[in-house]
mmCIF file of C-alpha atoms in Angstrom:
data_model
loop_
_atom_site.group_PDB
_atom_site.id
_atom_site.type_symbol
_atom_site.label_atom_id
_atom_site.label_comp_id
_atom_site.label_asym_id
_atom_site.label_seq_id
_atom_site.Cartn_x
_atom_site.Cartn_y
_atom_site.Cartn_z
ATOM 1 C CA MET I 147 127.778 85.618 94.109
ATOM 2 C CA PRO I 148 124.449 86.128 92.416
ATOM 3 C CA VAL I 149 122.593 89.097 93.751
ATOM 4 C CA ASP I 150 119.685 87.065 94.792
ATOM 5 C CA ALA I 151 121.788 84.769 96.857
ATOM 6 C CA THR I 152 121.244 84.286 100.700
ATOM 7 C CA PRO I 153 123.574 86.920 102.395
ATOM 8 C CA ASP I 154 126.303 85.568 104.585
ATOM 9 C CA PRO I 155 125.549 86.615 108.148
ATOM 10 C CA TYR I 156 129.107 86.534 109.131
ATOM 11 C CA ALA I 157 130.390 88.457 105.986
ATOM 12 C CA ASN I 158 127.537 91.021 106.581
ATOM 13 C CA PRO I 159 126.438 90.707 110.088
ATOM 14 C CA LEU I 160 123.018 91.825 111.274
ATOM 15 C CA ALA I 161 122.680 95.206 112.954
ATOM 16 C CA PHE I 162 121.680 95.478 116.701
ATOM 17 C CA GLY I 163 118.142 96.757 115.652
ATOM 18 C CA GLN I 164 117.557 93.927 113.200
ATOM 19 C CA ARG I 165 118.536 91.425 115.878
ATOM 20 C CA MET I 166 116.061 93.135 118.400
ATOM 21 C CA GLN I 167 113.280 93.045 115.757
ATOM 22 C CA ILE I 168 113.835 89.415 115.071
ATOM 23 C CA LEU I 169 113.978 88.453 118.716
ATOM 24 C CA ARG I 170 110.856 90.625 119.499
ATOM 25 C CA GLU I 171 108.792 88.878 116.731
ATOM 26 C CA LYS I 172 109.952 85.479 117.610
ATOM 27 C CA ARG I 173 108.371 86.274 121.111
ATOM 28 C CA GLY I 174 105.267 87.297 119.547
ATOM 29 C CA MET I 175 105.703 90.650 121.046
ATOM 30 C CA SER I 176 104.349 93.891 119.495
ATOM 31 C CA ARG I 177 106.321 97.242 119.565
ATOM 32 C CA PRO I 178 103.921 98.744 122.009
ATOM 33 C CA VAL I 179 104.162 95.835 124.332
ATOM 34 C CA LEU I 180 108.127 95.989 124.383
ATOM 35 C CA ALA I 181 108.037 99.877 124.595
ATOM 36 C CA GLY I 182 105.772 99.523 127.766
ATOM 37 C CA LEU I 183 108.223 96.925 129.339
ATOM 38 C CA LEU I 184 111.135 99.145 128.702
ATOM 39 C CA GLY I 185 109.432 102.477 129.790
ATOM 40 C CA VAL I 186 109.982 104.068 126.301
ATOM 41 C CA SER I 187 107.728 105.026 123.305
ATOM 42 C CA PRO I 188 106.782 102.457 120.522
ATOM 43 C CA SER I 189 108.553 105.046 118.190
ATOM 44 C CA TRP I 190 111.712 104.692 120.082
ATOM 45 C CA VAL I 191 111.625 100.965 119.530
ATOM 46 C CA LYS I 192 110.823 101.508 115.879
ATOM 47 C CA LYS I 193 113.925 103.746 115.441
ATOM 48 C CA VAL I 194 116.245 101.324 117.170
ATOM 49 C CA GLU I 195 114.981 98.461 114.869
ATOM 50 C CA SER I 196 115.174 100.448 111.724
ATOM 51 C CA GLY I 197 118.729 101.582 112.367
ATOM 52 C CA GLN I 198 117.804 105.221 112.860
ATOM 53 C CA MET I 199 119.243 105.124 116.295
ATOM 54 C CA HIS I 200 122.510 103.495 117.228
ATOM 55 C CA MET I 201 122.873 100.637 119.691
ATOM 56 C CA PRO I 202 121.745 101.813 123.125
ATOM 57 C CA LYS I 203 123.925 101.884 126.239
ATOM 58 C CA LEU I 204 124.552 98.694 128.059
ATOM 59 C CA SER I 205 121.877 99.402 130.758
ATOM 60 C CA MET I 206 119.227 99.650 128.133
ATOM 61 C CA ILE I 207 120.587 96.635 126.322
ATOM 62 C CA LEU I 208 120.232 94.545 129.538
ATOM 63 C CA ARG I 209 116.624 95.798 129.902
ATOM 64 C CA ILE I 210 115.847 94.818 126.403
ATOM 65 C CA ALA I 211 117.559 91.359 127.005
ATOM 66 C CA GLU I 212 115.389 90.777 130.070
ATOM 67 C CA ALA I 213 112.151 91.849 128.369
ATOM 68 C CA LEU I 214 112.854 89.557 125.363
ATOM 69 C CA ARG I 215 114.126 86.691 127.549
ATOM 70 C CA VAL I 216 117.277 86.591 125.516
ATOM 71 C CA ARG I 217 119.471 83.806 126.908
ATOM 72 C CA ASP I 218 122.906 85.101 125.482
ATOM 73 C CA LEU I 219 123.655 88.696 125.013
ATOM 74 C CA ALA I 220 125.627 87.804 121.923
ATOM 75 C CA ASP I 221 122.396 86.862 120.245
ATOM 76 C CA LEU I 222 121.104 90.519 120.781
ATOM 77 C CA THR I 223 124.504 92.358 120.216
ATOM 78 C CA GLY I 224 125.995 90.221 117.576
ATOM 79 C CA ASP I 225 129.304 90.378 119.545
ATOM 80 C CA GLN I 226 130.446 86.608 119.943
ATOM 81 C CA SER I 227 133.454 87.871 121.848
ATOM 82 C CA MET I 228 131.399 88.877 124.877
ATOM 83 C CA PRO I 229 128.725 86.080 125.480
ATOM 84 C CA ALA I 230 126.722 86.609 128.642
ATOM 85 C CA ASP I 231 123.907 84.061 129.415
ATOM 86 C CA LEU I 232 121.512 86.068 131.554
ATOM 87 C CA PHE I 233 118.589 83.608 132.269
ATOM 88 C CA ILE I 234 120.596 80.425 132.407
ATOM 89 C CA GLY I 235 122.906 79.866 135.176
ATOM 90 C CA PRO I 236 126.000 77.759 135.088
ATOM 91 C CA GLY I 237 125.669 73.989 134.933
ATOM 92 C CA HIS I 238 125.767 72.620 138.355
ATOM 93 C CA PRO I 239 128.382 69.875 138.875
ATOM 94 C CA ARG I 240 125.666 67.400 139.886
ATOM 95 C CA LEU I 241 123.600 67.917 136.875
ATOM 96 C CA GLY I 242 125.020 65.070 135.049
ATOM 97 C CA ALA I 243 124.209 62.468 137.559
ATOM 98 C CA VAL I 244 120.587 63.873 137.960
ATOM 99 C CA LYS I 245 120.219 63.675 134.098
ATOM 100 C CA ALA I 246 121.567 60.140 134.079
ATOM 101 C CA ALA I 247 118.956 59.054 136.707
ATOM 102 C CA VAL I 248 116.070 60.808 134.829
ATOM 103 C CA ASP I 249 117.154 59.330 131.399
ATOM 104 C CA ALA I 250 117.563 55.805 132.658
ATOM 105 C CA PHE I 251 115.092 53.237 131.724
ATOM 106 C CA PRO I 252 115.746 50.163 133.955
ATOM 107 C CA LEU I 253 113.459 47.202 133.514
ATOM 108 C CA GLY I 254 114.958 44.802 135.797
ATOM 109 C CA GLN I 255 114.072 44.412 139.478
ATOM 110 C CA ASP I 256 117.495 43.401 140.969
ATOM 111 C CA ARG I 257 116.556 44.702 144.482
ATOM 112 C CA GLU I 258 113.573 45.251 146.595
ATOM 113 C CA ALA I 259 112.023 48.846 146.410
ATOM 114 C CA PRO I 260 111.942 50.785 149.646
ATOM 115 C CA PRO I 261 108.685 51.071 151.242
ATOM 116 C CA ALA I 262 106.479 53.867 150.243
ATOM 117 C CA ALA I 263 106.363 55.530 153.756
ATOM 118 C CA HIS I 264 110.212 55.204 153.951
ATOM 119 C CA LEU I 265 110.386 57.071 150.597
ATOM 120 C CA GLN I 266 107.935 59.785 151.668
ATOM 121 C CA HIS I 267 110.109 60.388 154.729
ATOM 122 C CA ARG I 268 113.236 60.795 152.553
ATOM 123 C CA LEU I 269 111.340 63.135 150.326
ATOM 124 C CA ALA I 270 110.237 65.373 153.283
ATOM 125 C CA ARG I 271 113.812 65.434 154.586
ATOM 126 C CA ALA I 272 115.101 66.431 151.161
ATOM 127 C CA TRP I 273 112.607 69.444 150.928
ATOM 128 C CA SER I 274 113.617 70.317 154.421
ATOM 129 C CA ALA I 275 117.302 70.322 153.685
ATOM 130 C CA ARG I 276 116.587 72.404 150.485
ATOM 131 C CA HIS I 277 114.904 75.231 152.473
ATOM 132 C CA LYS I 278 117.661 75.234 155.151
ATOM 133 C CA ALA I 279 120.719 75.257 152.797
ATOM 134 C CA PRO I 280 122.330 78.199 151.253
ATOM 135 C CA ASN I 281 123.785 75.774 148.592
ATOM 136 C CA HIS I 282 120.421 74.176 148.036
ATOM 137 C CA ARG I 283 121.301 72.917 144.556
ATOM 138 C CA GLU I 284 124.456 70.995 145.998
ATOM 139 C CA VAL I 285 122.219 69.395 148.699
ATOM 140 C CA VAL I 286 119.309 68.511 146.372
ATOM 141 C CA GLY I 287 121.559 67.332 143.609
ATOM 142 C CA GLU I 288 123.276 64.796 145.985
ATOM 143 C CA LEU I 289 119.994 63.398 147.154
ATOM 144 C CA LEU I 290 117.993 63.371 143.781
ATOM 145 C CA PRO I 291 119.731 60.434 141.680
ATOM 146 C CA GLU I 292 118.955 57.832 144.333
ATOM 147 C CA LEU I 293 115.571 59.362 145.179
ATOM 148 C CA ILE I 294 114.549 59.122 141.461
ATOM 149 C CA ARG I 295 115.736 55.453 140.961
ATOM 150 C CA ASP I 296 114.011 54.358 144.257
ATOM 151 C CA ALA I 297 110.686 56.160 143.518
ATOM 152 C CA GLN I 298 110.726 54.591 139.984
ATOM 153 C CA LEU I 299 111.418 51.149 141.535
ATOM 154 C CA THR I 300 108.619 51.599 144.073
ATOM 155 C CA VAL I 301 106.123 52.226 141.329
ATOM 156 C CA ARG I 302 107.196 49.334 139.351
ATOM 157 C CA GLN I 303 106.902 46.917 142.327
ATOM 158 C CA ALA I 304 103.608 48.066 143.614
ATOM 159 C CA ASP I 305 101.376 45.117 144.352
ATOM 160 C CA THR I 306 98.012 46.712 144.145
ATOM 161 C CA ALA I 307 96.337 49.612 142.113
ATOM 162 C CA ALA I 308 96.013 51.681 145.264
ATOM 163 C CA ASP I 309 99.752 51.027 146.172
ATOM 164 C CA ARG I 310 100.636 52.046 142.607
ATOM 165 C CA ARG I 311 98.639 55.324 142.848
ATOM 166 C CA ALA I 312 100.402 56.212 146.121
ATOM 167 C CA ALA I 313 103.859 55.433 144.630
ATOM 168 C CA GLN I 314 103.001 57.548 141.602
ATOM 169 C CA ALA I 315 102.209 60.465 143.805
ATOM 170 C CA ILE I 316 105.618 60.114 145.453
ATOM 171 C CA LEU I 317 107.339 59.828 142.223
ATOM 172 C CA SER I 318 105.605 63.070 140.860
ATOM 173 C CA GLU I 319 106.813 64.831 143.892
ATOM 174 C CA VAL I 320 110.418 63.644 143.416
ATOM 175 C CA TYR I 321 110.091 65.063 139.769
ATOM 176 C CA SER I 322 108.969 68.341 141.342
ATOM 177 C CA LEU I 323 112.022 68.404 143.551
ATOM 178 C CA ALA I 324 114.144 67.533 140.347
ATOM 179 C CA GLN I 325 112.490 70.425 138.501
ATOM 180 C CA PHE I 326 113.607 72.980 141.182
ATOM 181 C CA PHE I 327 117.240 71.663 140.669
ATOM 182 C CA VAL I 328 117.033 71.548 136.806
ATOM 183 C CA ALA I 329 115.516 75.062 136.326
ATOM 184 C CA TYR I 330 117.814 77.651 135.083
ATOM 185 C CA GLN I 331 120.477 75.278 134.176
ATOM 186 C CA PRO I 332 121.703 74.783 130.493
ATOM 187 C CA ASP I 333 119.605 71.844 129.683
ATOM 188 C CA SER I 334 115.997 72.940 128.782
ATOM 189 C CA ALA I 335 115.129 69.684 127.184
ATOM 190 C CA LEU I 336 115.751 67.798 130.539
ATOM 191 C CA LEU I 337 113.620 70.501 132.398
ATOM 192 C CA TRP I 338 110.647 69.700 130.131
ATOM 193 C CA ARG I 339 111.299 65.993 130.415
ATOM 194 C CA VAL I 340 111.256 66.270 134.172
ATOM 195 C CA ALA I 341 108.005 68.387 134.090
ATOM 196 C CA GLU I 342 106.152 66.059 131.751
ATOM 197 C CA ARG I 343 107.071 62.918 133.674
ATOM 198 C CA GLY I 344 105.817 64.751 136.760
ATOM 199 C CA MET I 345 102.432 65.655 135.044
ATOM 200 C CA VAL I 346 102.125 61.990 133.942
ATOM 201 C CA ALA I 347 102.851 60.424 137.364
ATOM 202 C CA ALA I 348 100.467 62.969 139.136
ATOM 203 C CA GLN I 349 97.595 62.161 136.786
ATOM 204 C CA ASP I 350 98.319 58.274 137.320
ATOM 205 C CA SER I 351 98.191 58.974 141.095
ATOM 206 C CA GLU I 352 94.769 60.569 140.968
ATOM 207 C CA ASP I 353 96.008 62.559 144.042
ATOM 208 C CA PRO I 354 94.762 66.216 144.023
ATOM 209 C CA HIS I 355 97.790 67.643 145.648
ATOM 210 C CA ALA I 356 100.132 65.814 143.276
ATOM 211 C CA ILE I 357 98.046 67.074 140.332
ATOM 212 C CA GLY I 358 98.143 70.633 141.500
ATOM 213 C CA VAL I 359 102.047 70.614 142.192
ATOM 214 C CA ALA I 360 102.738 69.203 138.809
ATOM 215 C CA ALA I 361 100.411 71.833 137.135
ATOM 216 C CA TRP I 362 101.880 74.464 139.201
ATOM 217 C CA LEU I 363 105.386 73.670 137.972
ATOM 218 C CA ALA I 364 104.360 73.064 134.371
ATOM 219 C CA ALA I 365 102.582 76.489 134.199
ATOM 220 C CA GLN I 366 105.928 78.162 135.373
ATOM 221 C CA ALA I 367 108.057 76.318 132.652
ATOM 222 C CA HIS I 368 105.430 77.400 130.001
ATOM 223 C CA ARG I 369 105.462 81.091 131.275
ATOM 224 C CA ASP I 370 109.217 81.264 131.649
ATOM 225 C CA SER I 371 109.525 80.225 127.874
ATOM 226 C CA GLY I 372 108.227 83.800 127.013
ATOM 227 C CA PRO I 373 105.034 85.674 126.126
ATOM 228 C CA GLY I 374 104.289 83.259 123.251
ATOM 229 C CA HIS I 375 103.699 80.558 125.842
ATOM 230 C CA PHE I 376 101.493 82.714 128.309
ATOM 231 C CA ASP I 377 98.427 81.118 126.875
ATOM 232 C CA ALA I 378 99.619 77.606 127.480
ATOM 233 C CA ALA I 379 100.624 78.450 131.050
ATOM 234 C CA ASP I 380 97.125 79.689 131.733
ATOM 235 C CA ALA I 381 95.476 76.634 130.166
ATOM 236 C CA VAL I 382 97.399 74.346 132.451
ATOM 237 C CA ASN I 383 96.839 76.563 135.335
ATOM 238 C CA LEU I 384 93.200 77.152 135.013
ATOM 239 C CA GLU I 385 92.448 73.461 134.258
ATOM 240 C CA ALA I 386 94.073 72.625 137.467
ATOM 241 C CA LEU I 387 92.002 75.202 139.250
ATOM 242 C CA ARG I 388 88.705 73.872 137.834
ATOM 243 C CA TYR I 389 89.653 70.479 139.116
ATOM 244 C CA LEU I 390 90.552 71.652 142.536
ATOM 245 C CA GLU I 391 87.946 74.075 143.283
ATOM 246 C CA PRO I 392 84.982 71.773 143.915
ATOM 247 C CA LEU I 393 87.197 70.015 146.631
ATOM 248 C CA LEU I 394 87.947 73.251 148.698
ATOM 249 C CA PRO I 395 85.176 73.161 151.162
ATOM 250 C CA ASP I 396 86.640 70.085 152.948
ATOM 251 C CA ALA I 397 90.127 70.394 151.544
ATOM 252 C CA SER I 398 93.364 69.533 153.543
ATOM 253 C CA ASP I 399 95.849 72.232 154.178
ATOM 254 C CA THR I 400 98.011 70.909 151.405
ATOM 255 C CA VAL I 401 95.116 71.069 148.835
ATOM 256 C CA LEU I 402 94.267 74.612 150.046
ATOM 257 C CA ALA I 403 97.845 75.569 149.669
ATOM 258 C CA ILE I 404 98.510 74.401 146.173
ATOM 259 C CA THR I 405 95.077 75.832 144.985
ATOM 260 C CA GLY I 406 96.275 79.265 146.566
ATOM 261 C CA ALA I 407 99.662 78.788 144.737
ATOM 262 C CA LEU I 408 97.957 78.163 141.411
ATOM 263 C CA GLN I 409 95.776 81.289 141.882
ATOM 264 C CA PHE I 410 98.773 83.382 142.490
ATOM 265 C CA GLU I 411 100.466 81.873 139.343
ATOM 266 C CA ALA I 412 97.566 82.929 137.254
ATOM 267 C CA GLY I 413 97.939 86.487 138.539
ATOM 268 C CA TYR I 414 101.788 86.244 138.104
ATOM 269 C CA THR I 415 101.139 85.613 134.308
ATOM 270 C CA ALA I 416 98.490 88.256 134.044
ATOM 271 C CA ALA I 417 101.066 90.742 135.567
ATOM 272 C CA ARG I 418 103.626 89.667 132.929
ATOM 273 C CA ARG I 419 101.075 90.593 130.279
ATOM 274 C CA GLY I 420 100.426 93.863 132.010
ATOM 275 C CA GLU I 421 96.883 93.205 133.079
ATOM 276 C CA ASN I 422 96.736 95.021 136.247
ATOM 277 C CA GLY I 423 93.092 94.377 137.539
ATOM 278 C CA THR I 424 93.352 90.561 136.560
ATOM 279 C CA ALA I 425 96.704 90.202 138.257
ATOM 280 C CA TRP I 426 95.695 91.794 141.481
ATOM 281 C CA GLY I 427 92.268 90.138 141.262
ATOM 282 C CA TRP I 428 93.919 86.662 141.385
ATOM 283 C CA TRP I 429 96.222 87.742 144.101
ATOM 284 C CA ASP I 430 93.238 88.743 146.237
ATOM 285 C CA LYS I 431 91.862 85.136 145.623
ATOM 286 C CA ALA I 432 95.120 83.518 146.608
ATOM 287 C CA ASN I 433 95.206 85.790 149.789
ATOM 288 C CA ARG I 434 91.760 84.545 150.870
ATOM 289 C CA ILE I 435 92.929 80.886 150.458
ATOM 290 C CA ALA I 436 96.073 81.888 152.634
ATOM 291 C CA ALA I 437 93.876 83.340 155.385
ATOM 292 C CA ARG I 438 92.253 79.759 155.720
ATOM 293 C CA LEU I 439 95.537 78.156 156.550
ATOM 294 C CA PRO I 440 97.233 78.002 160.102
ATOM 295 C CA GLY I 441 99.586 80.929 160.718
ATOM 296 C CA SER I 442 102.639 78.530 160.861
ATOM 297 C CA TYR I 443 101.785 76.577 157.938
ATOM 298 C CA TYR I 444 104.384 76.576 155.097
ATOM 299 C CA HIS I 445 103.966 74.417 151.885
ATOM 300 C CA PRO I 446 107.143 72.569 151.236
ATOM 301 C CA VAL I 447 107.001 72.712 147.525
ATOM 302 C CA THR I 448 105.476 76.150 146.540
ATOM 303 C CA SER I 449 106.268 78.108 149.774
ATOM 304 C CA PHE I 450 102.640 79.153 149.927
ATOM 305 C CA SER I 451 101.490 80.402 153.294
ATOM 306 C CA ARG I 452 100.215 83.451 154.958
ATOM 307 C CA ALA I 453 103.769 84.843 155.170
ATOM 308 C CA ILE I 454 104.357 84.526 151.524
ATOM 309 C CA MET I 455 101.625 86.730 150.251
ATOM 310 C CA GLY I 456 103.536 89.911 151.022
ATOM 311 C CA ALA I 457 106.322 88.646 148.823
ATOM 312 C CA HIS I 458 103.837 87.706 146.120
ATOM 313 C CA ALA I 459 102.431 91.306 146.186
ATOM 314 C CA VAL I 460 106.014 92.669 145.439
ATOM 315 C CA THR I 461 106.317 90.306 142.495
ATOM 316 C CA VAL I 462 102.959 91.511 141.082
ATOM 317 C CA ALA I 463 103.839 95.127 141.328
ATOM 318 C CA VAL I 464 107.291 94.601 139.876
ATOM 319 C CA GLU I 465 106.060 92.603 136.786
ATOM 320 C CA LEU I 466 103.452 95.393 136.313
ATOM 321 C CA ARG I 467 106.343 97.829 136.278
ATOM 322 C CA ALA I 468 104.706 99.904 139.056
ATOM 323 C CA GLY I 469 107.876 101.408 140.674
ATOM 324 C CA GLY I 470 106.243 103.383 143.520
ATOM 325 C CA GLU I 471 103.937 100.475 144.314
ATOM 326 C CA SER I 472 106.638 97.849 144.011
ATOM 327 C CA VAL I 473 108.736 99.793 146.693
ATOM 328 C CA ARG I 474 105.597 100.335 148.953
ATOM 329 C CA GLN I 475 104.894 96.466 148.748
ATOM 330 C CA ALA I 476 108.709 95.821 149.403
ATOM 331 C CA VAL I 477 108.583 97.914 152.544
ATOM 332 C CA ALA I 478 105.526 96.445 153.702
ATOM 333 C CA ALA I 479 106.847 92.903 153.106
ATOM 334 C CA ASP I 480 110.371 93.586 154.683
ATOM 335 C CA THR I 481 109.254 92.182 158.128
ATOM 336 C CA LEU I 482 108.087 88.780 156.693
ATOM 337 C CA THR I 483 109.497 85.749 158.165
ATOM 338 C CA ILE I 484 110.293 83.389 155.321
ATOM 339 C CA PRO I 485 111.581 80.108 156.800
ATOM 340 C CA SER I 486 113.111 78.937 153.369
ATOM 341 C CA ARG I 487 116.689 80.296 152.632
ATOM 342 C CA PRO I 488 116.317 80.045 148.819
ATOM 343 C CA ARG I 489 112.710 81.584 148.854
ATOM 344 C CA LEU I 490 113.950 84.464 151.115
ATOM 345 C CA ALA I 491 116.688 84.944 148.612
ATOM 346 C CA ARG I 492 114.213 85.038 145.763
ATOM 347 C CA HIS I 493 112.141 87.629 147.661
ATOM 348 C CA ARG I 494 115.262 89.692 148.113
ATOM 349 C CA ILE I 495 115.832 89.693 144.444
ATOM 350 C CA GLU I 496 112.180 90.737 143.716
ATOM 351 C CA GLU I 497 112.764 93.572 146.253
ATOM 352 C CA ALA I 498 115.949 94.606 144.383
ATOM 353 C CA ARG I 499 113.954 94.729 141.196
ATOM 354 C CA ALA I 500 111.361 96.978 142.921
ATOM 355 C CA TYR I 501 114.070 99.379 144.084
ATOM 356 C CA GLN I 502 115.974 99.521 140.747
ATOM 357 C CA LEU I 503 112.538 100.168 139.004
ATOM 358 C CA ASP I 504 111.961 102.972 141.325
ATOM 359 C CA GLY I 505 115.399 104.465 140.629
ATOM 360 C CA GLN I 506 116.945 103.339 143.934
ATOM 361 C CA ALA I 507 119.970 101.612 142.402
ATOM 362 C CA GLU I 508 122.059 101.702 145.764
ATOM 363 C CA THR I 509 119.257 100.158 147.742
ATOM 364 C CA ALA I 510 118.723 97.455 144.979
ATOM 365 C CA LEU I 511 122.385 96.522 145.146
ATOM 366 C CA ALA I 512 122.388 96.356 148.908
ATOM 367 C CA THR I 513 119.394 94.088 148.594
ATOM 368 C CA LEU I 514 121.008 91.717 146.252
ATOM 369 C CA GLU I 515 123.794 91.663 148.683
ATOM 370 C CA LYS I 516 121.237 90.325 151.220
ATOM 371 C CA ALA I 517 119.970 87.779 148.798
ATOM 372 C CA HIS I 518 123.515 86.522 148.124
ATOM 373 C CA LYS I 519 123.916 86.152 151.840
ATOM 374 C CA ALA I 520 120.704 84.182 152.225
ATOM 375 C CA ALA I 521 121.384 81.716 149.499
ATOM 376 C CA PRO I 522 124.240 82.229 147.008
ATOM 377 C CA GLU I 523 122.971 79.307 144.610
ATOM 378 C CA THR I 524 119.689 81.220 144.152
ATOM 379 C CA ILE I 525 121.121 84.595 143.024
ATOM 380 C CA ARG I 526 123.741 82.820 140.971
ATOM 381 C CA TYR I 527 121.067 81.186 138.810
ATOM 382 C CA ASN I 528 118.659 84.164 138.696
ATOM 383 C CA GLY I 529 118.562 86.182 135.364
ATOM 384 C CA TYR I 530 117.070 89.326 136.914
ATOM 385 C CA ALA I 531 119.845 89.463 139.551
ATOM 386 C CA ARG I 532 122.455 88.944 137.012
ATOM 387 C CA ARG I 533 121.107 91.708 134.898
ATOM 388 C CA ILE I 534 120.960 94.224 137.751
ATOM 389 C CA VAL I 535 124.592 93.304 138.837
ATOM 390 C CA LEU I 536 125.997 93.564 135.271
ATOM 391 C CA GLU I 537 124.160 96.941 134.902
ATOM 392 C CA GLU I 538 125.590 98.318 138.074
ATOM 393 C CA VAL I 539 129.114 97.222 137.052
ATOM 394 C CA GLU I 540 128.728 100.280 134.678
ATOM 395 C CA ALA I 541 127.332 102.682 137.199
ATOM 396 C CA LYS I 542 128.863 106.266 137.527
ATOM 397 C CA SER I 543 129.501 106.030 141.109
ATOM 398 C CA PRO I 544 132.890 104.306 141.673
ATOM 399 C CA GLU I 545 131.766 102.905 145.161
ATOM 400 C CA ARG I 546 128.628 101.368 143.392
ATOM 401 C CA ARG I 547 130.870 99.874 140.595
ATOM 402 C CA GLN I 548 133.177 98.455 143.085
ATOM 403 C CA ARG I 549 130.413 96.852 144.911
ATOM 404 C CA ALA I 550 128.673 95.523 141.946
ATOM 405 C CA ALA I 551 131.890 94.204 140.571
ATOM 406 C CA THR I 552 132.711 92.301 143.799
ATOM 407 C CA LEU I 553 129.224 90.689 143.661
ATOM 408 C CA ALA I 554 129.521 90.039 139.945
ATOM 409 C CA THR I 555 132.923 88.166 140.623
ATOM 410 C CA GLU I 556 131.085 86.008 143.320
ATOM 411 C CA LEU I 557 128.397 85.062 140.994
ATOM 412 C CA GLY I 558 130.862 84.150 138.290
ATOM 413 C CA LEU I 559 130.046 86.834 135.924
ATOM 414 C CA LEU I 560 133.449 88.436 136.021
ATOM 415 C CA ALA I 561 136.828 86.760 136.352
ATOM 416 C CA ALA I 562 138.264 86.697 139.786
#
């Protein structure tokens, strides 16, 4: 082979450090930023990437994978015999049926569309069922295909411009429900297709609430794609807020809630960037909006409410890697009443992250067990929870290893 030929990556595989550097640069992340996320010095990152240090222990590999949003550990380690997809959960059995409904392009009108009011009632029941069910993806996945087809049909058969706008608002919310189902499953193209269709339907509806919800979900999709997409997340988020803020003096509870949810999302992205003051500033704005809502109000899509602000504070502190503050916020929020089982499970996962960040691994594992009890499907599809469980499987304490292994087996991370 000529000396200037392209190396065969299988004959001479890349070292761990080289893979780490490639993945870091692909995310548009500097060494100091990665070092800050890992709690190490930039020189440590440089030594690993340059090969001056050997591959770190599993606990640090998992932290690197989380920081770089690596989907499969094999992409980082190069060991194809031990693939572990951290941030994508298993494909749900109902994913194919939902995908078929989204991808269909029916033009015929072989039946009469259900009335918009009937469709809205079904959608409200679907959201309620999702919040109550521990197996919420199963429940939503069963309802979605018919909801998608009926909402599309209602739009096509609308008689007037006003009816069509109302139907588009419903269709947009159906796509929002679909995005909750599709998220963290192994079909990112489908996720973006659902998000974009939801945005288009919301814009066509001219409904402020529908537009806000679609923007809220689109911003999350951008942010979860990694640091290189944070600016896109902010662009969508801030544009929606500029649109909604003039409406706030006389806004309904739903418009207030989606505005507050968008403000928190802006703070969440700022926290991911490590911007402490900006992150808490947005949290304060969202908290002021929450105070304007009735005490019993709970937004069915975003979970925005007075009750959720304590959980949001935990998330901000965790993303800022503030261990002590994270635990303080977790303790303060522990008495919260969150009526949604999947949202409560997500909060427990954030609490577990706080305790692990503070070095309280035993409490972190116990908190994940609470999350699993609240909603097994939430923790099964959550990359942070999967990372903590896998790390604890390697713990020095035999008791902790056993508890982690039991939970890992229940999550499908280890063979039964």
